[in-house]
Amino acid sequence: MTNSASTSTSSPLSATGVLYVVATPIGNLADMVPRAVEALQTVALIAAEDTRHSSRLLAHFDIKTPAIAYHDHSDDQRTEHILQRLLSGEHVALISDAGTPLVSDPGYRLVREARQAGIQVVPIPGACAMIAALSAAGLPSDRFAFEGFLPAKQTARCSVLQSLVNETRTLIFYEAPHRILETLRDIAQIFGAEREVVIARELTKTFETIRGGPVAEITDWVAGDSNQQRGEIVLLIRGASAPTASDMNAEAERVMRVLLEDLPIKQAASLGAKLTGLKKNFLYQWALDNAKKT
């Protein structure tokens, strides 16, 4: 791997152009990495989520490269146009409105089709709101699950939250400011008032706020301060405690021993999880340790 930031040379893997996936600042323009600036200055075309939004960024860094819109609603013709320019040998940069493209932002379809066409895709890393929030949240970061945006409608939102209530990894969401209070209330109802959450708002911007605590406490704080219901929000939830041997009560053990009489361990653990509410992986391990005793 070379340390060179140059983007002007042809790809060493093929005669086609290179698709650069370029991260941009999530607020503070000083977070733009030099390699990203060079890429945007030297490629033939910038595919931007919103060219009007990106114009401020490009002007700030004196980037005069032509830009076209590429977003979730772009049709196949726009994707094909970009692919053809790449196949002809031109380099193209993909950017979103802020942060790392494809992380809850457009670009997956273009990147996939470029790779399938044999076009080299090169990431230029930089800012990412969910990683920035995780790094400062004080929650376990060795294992986490990014869930993007929760559904806007309460019934669907609660259904998703209910499916995650026993997840042991730290959960990360993006949330719209006008829904943050409703979402916190739903979390309190489903996860319990004491489950720890962290709200990270307006990261890298003037009014950056990061605050954590029991979800009931955070809900009251947000309800009492309308400023916390504005801007870009990352919401994190501490994962559930992993089941321990003491969670295997007499009834759960009886269920598992009955199931293991007629089912393989994997199927018994899966069905046992539905019947007892315990984690499938926990029951699977218990069965491995205890199958010989059934």
Coordinates of C-alpha atoms in Angstrom, one line a residue:
M1 CA 0.0 0.0 0.0
T2 CA 1.4 3.4 -1.0
N3 CA 1.2 6.5 1.2
S4 CA 0.7 8.7 -1.9
A5 CA -2.5 10.7 -2.0
S6 CA -2.3 11.1 -5.7
T7 CA -5.5 10.4 -7.6
S8 CA -4.4 11.4 -11.1
T9 CA -2.8 8.1 -12.1
S10 CA -4.6 5.3 -13.7
S11 CA -5.7 2.3 -11.6
P12 CA -3.0 -0.3 -11.3
L13 CA -5.7 -3.0 -11.6
S14 CA -7.3 -2.0 -14.9
A15 CA -7.5 0.5 -17.7
T16 CA -10.8 1.9 -16.3
G17 CA -11.1 5.0 -14.1
V18 CA -11.3 4.8 -10.3
L19 CA -14.4 5.4 -8.2
Y20 CA -13.4 7.3 -5.1
V21 CA -15.8 7.1 -2.1
V22 CA -14.9 10.3 -0.3
A23 CA -15.9 11.1 3.3
T24 CA -16.7 14.8 3.9
P25 CA -17.1 16.7 7.2
I26 CA -20.3 16.3 9.3
G27 CA -20.1 19.9 10.4
N28 CA -16.7 21.4 11.0
L29 CA -15.0 22.0 7.6
A30 CA -11.6 21.6 9.3
D31 CA -12.2 17.9 9.5
M32 CA -11.8 17.5 5.8
V33 CA -8.7 15.4 5.2
P34 CA -6.1 16.6 2.6
R35 CA -6.4 13.4 0.6
A36 CA -10.1 14.0 0.1
V37 CA -9.5 17.6 -1.1
E38 CA -6.9 16.4 -3.6
A39 CA -9.3 13.7 -4.9
L40 CA -12.1 16.1 -5.4
Q41 CA -9.8 18.6 -7.1
T42 CA -8.4 16.1 -9.6
V43 CA -11.2 13.7 -10.6
A44 CA -13.2 14.3 -13.7
L45 CA -16.6 14.3 -12.0
I46 CA -18.1 14.5 -8.6
A47 CA -21.3 12.5 -7.9
A48 CA -22.9 14.4 -5.0
E49 CA -26.1 13.6 -3.0
D50 CA -27.2 17.2 -3.4
T51 CA -25.1 19.5 -5.5
R52 CA -26.6 22.6 -3.9
H53 CA -25.6 21.4 -0.4
S54 CA -22.1 20.4 -1.5
S55 CA -21.4 23.7 -3.3
R56 CA -20.4 25.3 0.0
L57 CA -17.9 22.6 0.7
L58 CA -16.5 22.7 -2.8
A59 CA -16.2 26.5 -2.8
H60 CA -14.5 26.5 0.5
F61 CA -11.7 24.3 -0.8
D62 CA -11.6 25.9 -4.2
I63 CA -12.7 22.7 -5.9
K64 CA -14.0 23.5 -9.4
T65 CA -14.6 19.9 -10.6
P66 CA -18.1 19.5 -12.3
A67 CA -20.6 17.9 -10.0
I68 CA -23.8 16.0 -10.8
A69 CA -26.6 14.8 -8.5
Y70 CA -26.6 11.2 -7.4
H71 CA -29.0 10.1 -4.7
D72 CA -31.4 7.3 -3.6
H73 CA -33.9 8.4 -6.3
S74 CA -31.4 8.6 -9.2
D75 CA -32.6 6.5 -12.1
D76 CA -30.7 3.7 -13.9
Q77 CA -29.7 6.2 -16.6
R78 CA -27.8 8.4 -14.2
T79 CA -26.0 5.3 -12.8
E80 CA -25.2 4.1 -16.3
H81 CA -23.8 7.6 -17.2
I82 CA -21.4 7.5 -14.3
L83 CA -20.3 3.9 -15.0
Q84 CA -19.7 4.7 -18.7
R85 CA -17.4 7.6 -17.7
L86 CA -15.5 5.3 -15.3
L87 CA -15.2 2.6 -18.0
S88 CA -13.8 5.2 -20.4
G89 CA -11.0 5.9 -18.0
E90 CA -12.2 8.9 -16.1
H91 CA -11.9 9.1 -12.3
V92 CA -15.1 9.9 -10.4
A93 CA -15.6 10.8 -6.7
L94 CA -18.8 9.9 -4.8
I95 CA -19.8 12.2 -1.9
S96 CA -22.9 12.5 0.3
D97 CA -24.2 15.6 2.0
A98 CA -22.0 14.9 5.1
G99 CA -19.9 12.1 6.5
T100 CA -19.1 8.8 4.9
P101 CA -21.1 7.8 1.8
L102 CA -23.2 4.6 2.1
V103 CA -23.5 4.9 5.9
S104 CA -27.2 5.6 5.9
D105 CA -26.5 7.6 2.7
P106 CA -26.8 6.9 -1.0
G107 CA -24.2 5.1 -3.1
Y108 CA -24.6 1.4 -2.5
R109 CA -26.0 0.7 -6.0
L110 CA -23.3 2.7 -7.8
V111 CA -20.5 1.0 -5.8
R112 CA -21.9 -2.4 -6.3
E113 CA -22.3 -2.0 -10.1
A114 CA -18.9 -0.4 -10.4
R115 CA -17.3 -3.4 -8.7
Q116 CA -19.2 -5.8 -10.8
A117 CA -18.0 -4.0 -13.9
G118 CA -14.4 -4.5 -12.8
I119 CA -13.9 -0.8 -11.7
Q120 CA -11.6 -0.2 -8.8
V121 CA -13.4 1.4 -5.8
V122 CA -11.1 3.3 -3.4
P123 CA -12.4 4.6 -0.1
I124 CA -11.0 7.9 1.2
P125 CA -12.0 7.7 4.9
G126 CA -12.9 10.6 7.2
A127 CA -15.8 11.8 9.3
C128 CA -18.7 9.5 10.2
A129 CA -21.3 10.6 12.7
M130 CA -22.0 7.2 14.2
I131 CA -18.3 6.4 14.8
A132 CA -17.7 9.9 16.3
A133 CA -20.7 9.4 18.7
L134 CA -19.6 5.9 19.7
S135 CA -16.0 7.1 20.4
A136 CA -17.3 9.7 22.9
A137 CA -20.3 8.0 24.4
G138 CA -18.7 6.0 27.1
L139 CA -20.6 2.9 26.1
P140 CA -19.0 -0.5 25.3
S141 CA -17.5 -0.2 21.8
D142 CA -15.9 -3.6 21.2
R143 CA -19.2 -4.8 19.7
F144 CA -22.0 -2.6 18.3
A145 CA -24.8 -2.6 15.8
F146 CA -25.7 0.3 13.6
E147 CA -29.4 0.3 12.9
G148 CA -29.7 3.6 10.8
F149 CA -33.0 5.4 11.1
L150 CA -35.9 3.9 13.0
P151 CA -39.3 3.8 11.2
A152 CA -41.2 7.1 11.4
K153 CA -44.5 5.5 12.5
Q154 CA -44.8 4.5 16.1
T155 CA -46.1 1.0 15.6
A156 CA -43.3 0.0 13.2
R157 CA -40.7 1.8 15.4
C158 CA -41.8 -0.1 18.5
S159 CA -41.7 -3.4 16.6
V160 CA -38.1 -2.8 15.6
L161 CA -37.2 -1.7 19.2
Q162 CA -38.9 -4.8 20.6
S163 CA -36.8 -7.0 18.3
L164 CA -33.6 -5.4 19.7
V165 CA -34.5 -5.4 23.4
N166 CA -32.3 -8.4 24.2
E167 CA -29.4 -7.4 21.9
T168 CA -26.2 -7.3 24.0
R169 CA -24.2 -5.1 21.6
T170 CA -24.3 -1.3 21.9
L171 CA -27.1 -0.1 19.5
I172 CA -26.6 3.0 17.4
F173 CA -29.3 4.9 15.5
Y174 CA -29.7 8.1 13.6
E175 CA -32.9 10.0 14.5
A176 CA -34.7 13.1 13.2
P177 CA -35.0 15.9 15.7
H178 CA -38.8 16.1 15.4
R179 CA -39.0 12.5 16.5
I180 CA -36.4 12.2 19.1
L181 CA -38.7 12.7 22.1
E182 CA -41.2 10.1 20.8
T183 CA -38.4 7.7 20.2
L184 CA -37.0 8.2 23.7
R185 CA -40.4 7.5 25.2
D186 CA -40.8 4.4 23.2
I187 CA -37.3 3.2 24.3
A188 CA -38.2 3.8 28.0
Q189 CA -41.4 1.8 27.6
I190 CA -39.8 -1.1 25.8
F191 CA -36.3 -1.3 27.2
G192 CA -37.2 0.0 30.7
A193 CA -36.7 3.4 32.3
E194 CA -33.2 2.5 33.6
R195 CA -31.6 1.4 30.3
E196 CA -28.7 3.7 29.6
V197 CA -28.8 5.9 26.5
V198 CA -26.5 8.5 25.1
I199 CA -27.7 11.3 22.8
A200 CA -25.1 12.9 20.6
R201 CA -26.3 16.0 18.8
E202 CA -24.8 18.4 16.3
L203 CA -21.4 16.7 16.4
T204 CA -18.4 18.9 15.5
K205 CA -20.7 21.9 15.3
T206 CA -21.0 25.0 17.5
F207 CA -23.7 23.5 19.7
E208 CA -22.4 20.0 20.0
T209 CA -24.0 18.1 22.9
I210 CA -23.2 14.6 24.2
R211 CA -25.2 13.5 27.3
G212 CA -25.9 10.1 28.7
G213 CA -28.0 8.5 31.5
P214 CA -31.0 6.4 32.2
V215 CA -33.5 6.8 29.3
A216 CA -36.2 8.2 31.6
E217 CA -33.8 11.0 32.8
I218 CA -32.7 11.8 29.2
T219 CA -36.3 11.9 28.1
D220 CA -37.1 14.4 30.7
W221 CA -34.1 16.5 29.8
V222 CA -35.0 16.6 26.1
A223 CA -38.6 17.3 26.9
G224 CA -37.6 20.3 29.0
D225 CA -35.1 21.8 26.5
S226 CA -36.4 22.4 23.0
N227 CA -32.9 23.0 21.8
Q228 CA -32.2 19.3 22.3
Q229 CA -34.9 18.6 19.7
R230 CA -33.0 20.3 16.9
G231 CA -30.1 19.4 14.6
E232 CA -28.5 16.1 13.6
I233 CA -28.9 13.4 16.3
V234 CA -27.1 10.1 17.0
L235 CA -28.8 8.0 19.6
L236 CA -27.0 5.1 21.4
I237 CA -28.4 2.5 23.7
R238 CA -26.4 0.3 26.0
G239 CA -26.8 -3.4 25.1
A240 CA -28.7 -5.8 27.3
S241 CA -26.7 -7.8 29.9
A242 CA -25.7 -11.2 28.6
P243 CA -27.6 -14.1 30.3
T244 CA -25.8 -15.9 33.0
A245 CA -26.2 -19.4 34.4
S246 CA -28.5 -18.0 37.1
D247 CA -30.9 -16.9 34.3
M248 CA -31.5 -20.6 33.6
N249 CA -34.4 -21.1 35.9
A250 CA -36.1 -24.5 36.6
E251 CA -38.8 -23.9 34.0
A252 CA -36.4 -23.0 31.2
E253 CA -34.3 -26.0 32.0
R254 CA -37.4 -28.3 31.9
V255 CA -38.3 -26.8 28.5
M256 CA -34.9 -27.4 27.1
R257 CA -34.6 -31.0 28.4
V258 CA -37.9 -31.8 26.8
L259 CA -36.9 -30.3 23.5
L260 CA -33.6 -32.0 23.5
E261 CA -35.3 -35.4 23.7
D262 CA -36.6 -35.0 20.1
L263 CA -34.6 -32.1 18.5
P264 CA -31.0 -31.4 17.5
I265 CA -29.3 -28.9 19.8
K266 CA -29.6 -26.0 17.2
Q267 CA -33.3 -26.4 16.7
A268 CA -33.9 -26.9 20.5
A269 CA -32.1 -23.7 21.3
S270 CA -34.0 -21.8 18.6
L271 CA -37.4 -23.0 19.8
G272 CA -36.4 -22.7 23.4
A273 CA -35.5 -19.1 22.9
K274 CA -39.1 -18.4 21.7
L275 CA -40.6 -20.3 24.6
T276 CA -38.5 -18.9 27.4
G277 CA -37.4 -15.5 26.2
L278 CA -33.8 -16.4 26.8
K279 CA -31.1 -15.8 24.1
K280 CA -30.7 -18.5 21.5
N281 CA -26.9 -18.5 21.8
F282 CA -27.1 -18.8 25.6
L283 CA -29.5 -21.8 25.3
Y284 CA -27.3 -23.4 22.6
Q285 CA -24.2 -23.2 24.9
W286 CA -26.2 -24.5 27.8
A287 CA -27.4 -27.5 25.7
L288 CA -23.8 -28.2 24.6
D289 CA -22.8 -28.3 28.3
N290 CA -25.8 -30.3 29.5
A291 CA -26.9 -32.5 26.6
K292 CA -25.0 -35.5 28.0
K293 CA -27.0 -35.1 31.3
T294 CA -30.4 -35.2 29.6

